[in-house]
CSV table of C-alpha atoms in Angstrom, one decimal:
chain,number,residue,atom,x,y,z
A,1299,GLN,CA,107.7,98.0,109.3
A,1300,VAL,CA,109.0,101.6,108.9
A,1301,ARG,CA,112.4,102.2,110.5
A,1302,LEU,CA,114.4,105.5,110.6
A,1303,VAL,CA,118.0,105.4,111.9
A,1304,GLU,CA,120.0,108.6,112.4
A,1305,SER,CA,123.8,108.8,112.4
A,1306,GLY,CA,126.4,111.5,112.2
A,1307,GLY,CA,126.0,113.2,115.6
A,1308,GLY,CA,128.9,114.1,117.7
A,1309,SER,CA,130.8,117.0,119.3
A,1310,VAL,CA,132.0,120.0,117.5
A,1311,GLN,CA,133.3,123.5,118.4
A,1312,ALA,CA,131.3,126.6,117.6
A,1313,GLY,CA,131.7,127.5,113.9
A,1314,GLY,CA,132.2,123.9,112.9
A,1315,SER,CA,130.1,121.6,110.8
A,1316,LEU,CA,128.4,118.2,111.0
A,1317,ARG,CA,126.3,116.1,108.6
A,1318,LEU,CA,123.5,114.1,110.0
A,1319,SER,CA,122.0,111.1,108.0
A,1320,CYS,CA,118.8,109.3,108.4
A,1321,SER,CA,118.5,105.9,106.7
A,1322,VAL,CA,114.9,104.9,106.0
A,1323,SER,CA,113.6,101.4,105.5
A,1324,GLY,CA,110.1,99.9,105.1
A,1325,TYR,CA,108.8,103.3,103.9
A,1326,THR,CA,107.4,104.1,100.5
A,1327,TYR,CA,109.1,107.2,99.1
A,1328,SER,CA,106.1,108.9,97.7
A,1329,SER,CA,103.8,111.7,98.9
A,1330,HIS,CA,105.9,112.2,102.0
A,1331,CYS,CA,107.1,115.0,104.2
A,1332,MET,CA,110.3,114.3,106.1
A,1333,GLY,CA,111.9,116.5,108.8
A,1334,TRP,CA,114.6,117.0,111.3
A,1335,PHE,CA,113.6,117.9,114.9
A,1336,ARG,CA,115.7,118.6,117.9
A,1337,GLN,CA,115.2,118.6,121.6
A,1338,ALA,CA,117.4,120.1,124.3
A,1339,PRO,CA,117.1,119.2,127.9
A,1340,GLY,CA,114.1,120.9,129.5
A,1341,ARG,CA,112.8,122.2,126.2
A,1342,GLU,CA,110.1,121.1,123.8
A,1343,ARG,CA,110.9,119.3,120.6
A,1344,GLU,CA,111.2,121.8,117.8
A,1345,GLY,CA,111.1,121.4,114.0
A,1346,VAL,CA,114.4,122.4,112.4
A,1347,ALA,CA,114.0,121.6,108.7
A,1348,GLY,CA,111.5,119.8,106.5
A,1349,ILE,CA,111.4,118.6,102.9
A,1350,ASN,CA,108.6,117.1,100.9
A,1351,THR,CA,108.3,114.8,97.9
A,1352,GLY,CA,108.8,117.6,95.4
A,1353,GLY,CA,111.9,118.8,97.2
A,1354,TYR,CA,110.4,121.9,98.7
A,1355,THR,CA,112.3,122.8,101.9
A,1356,TYR,CA,111.5,124.6,105.1
A,1357,TYR,CA,113.8,125.9,107.8
A,1358,ALA,CA,113.2,127.3,111.3
A,1359,ASP,CA,114.4,130.9,111.5
A,1360,SER,CA,117.1,129.8,114.0
A,1361,VAL,CA,118.9,127.7,111.4
A,1362,LYS,CA,118.1,129.4,108.2
A,1363,GLY,CA,121.2,130.1,106.2
A,1364,ARG,CA,123.3,127.6,108.3
A,1365,PHE,CA,121.5,124.3,107.9
A,1366,THR,CA,120.6,122.5,104.7
A,1367,ILE,CA,118.2,119.5,104.4
A,1368,SER,CA,118.3,117.2,101.4
A,1369,GLN,CA,117.2,113.7,100.4
A,1370,ASP,CA,118.5,111.0,98.3
A,1371,ASN,CA,115.4,109.0,97.2
A,1372,ALA,CA,117.4,106.3,95.5
A,1373,LYS,CA,119.3,105.7,98.8
A,1374,LYS,CA,116.3,106.4,100.9
A,1375,THR,CA,118.4,108.7,103.0
A,1376,LEU,CA,117.7,112.1,104.5
A,1377,TYR,CA,120.5,114.5,105.3
A,1378,LEU,CA,121.0,117.6,107.4
A,1379,TYR,CA,124.1,119.6,106.8
A,1380,MET,CA,124.9,121.9,109.7
A,1381,ASN,CA,127.4,124.7,109.2
A,1382,ASN,CA,128.5,127.6,111.4
A,1383,MET,CA,127.2,125.8,114.4
A,1384,LYS,CA,126.4,127.5,117.6
A,1385,PRO,CA,126.3,126.2,121.3
A,1386,GLU,CA,122.5,126.7,121.1
A,1387,ASP,CA,122.3,124.0,118.5
A,1388,THR,CA,123.2,121.5,121.1
A,1389,ALA,CA,120.4,118.9,121.3
A,1390,MET,CA,119.2,115.4,120.5
A,1391,TYR,CA,118.3,115.4,116.8
A,1392,TYR,CA,115.6,113.2,115.4
A,1393,CYS,CA,114.4,112.5,111.9
A,1394,ALA,CA,110.8,112.0,111.2
A,1395,ALA,CA,108.4,111.1,108.4
A,1396,VAL,CA,104.8,111.3,107.5
A,1397,TYR,CA,102.8,110.3,104.4
A,1398,ARG,CA,101.7,113.7,103.3
A,1399,LEU,CA,102.0,115.5,99.9
A,1400,VAL,CA,103.3,118.7,101.5
A,1401,CYS,CA,104.7,119.5,104.9
A,1402,ARG,CA,102.3,121.2,107.2
A,1403,LEU,CA,104.0,124.4,108.5
A,1404,PRO,CA,105.4,125.2,110.9
A,1405,LEU,CA,106.7,121.8,111.6
A,1406,SER,CA,105.1,120.1,114.5
A,1407,SER,CA,106.0,116.8,116.1
A,1408,ARG,CA,102.3,116.0,116.4
A,1409,ASP,CA,102.1,115.9,112.6
A,1410,PHE,CA,104.7,113.1,112.1
A,1411,THR,CA,104.1,109.4,112.3
A,1412,TYR,CA,107.5,107.8,112.2
A,1413,TRP,CA,110.5,108.7,114.3
A,1414,GLY,CA,114.1,107.7,114.6
A,1415,GLN,CA,115.9,107.1,117.9
A,1416,GLY,CA,117.9,110.3,117.8
A,1417,THR,CA,121.5,111.3,117.6
A,1418,GLN,CA,123.2,113.7,120.0
A,1419,VAL,CA,124.8,116.9,118.8
A,1420,THR,CA,127.0,118.9,121.1
A,1421,VAL,CA,128.5,122.3,120.2
A,1422,SER,CA,131.1,123.8,122.5
A,1423,SER,CA,132.0,127.5,122.7
């Protein structure tokens, strides 16, 4: 059974940083695309960043230059480093995975099979 568990969310002031982690179990780390999504109240879930088996990364324009996605295949953990955070980054953040050689772009929640339960990130001005 595939299980994704996020951690690292919290509250931070604008300009601050957070690191999200997603621990993966029951999932074969090969030919995969993994991503971070976020959803603010009243808004659709949006893809923030993605990474595939080969380490190719993708970022939404709204986070490019501020967020970094990475993966530790040995630890089966996905990370999202968030710097220079803004109030508009406030949302529930989810990690997701799908067995696919490359990520289909732009990231769409419809393309992902496995999801974590989410972790809340709040950025105050």
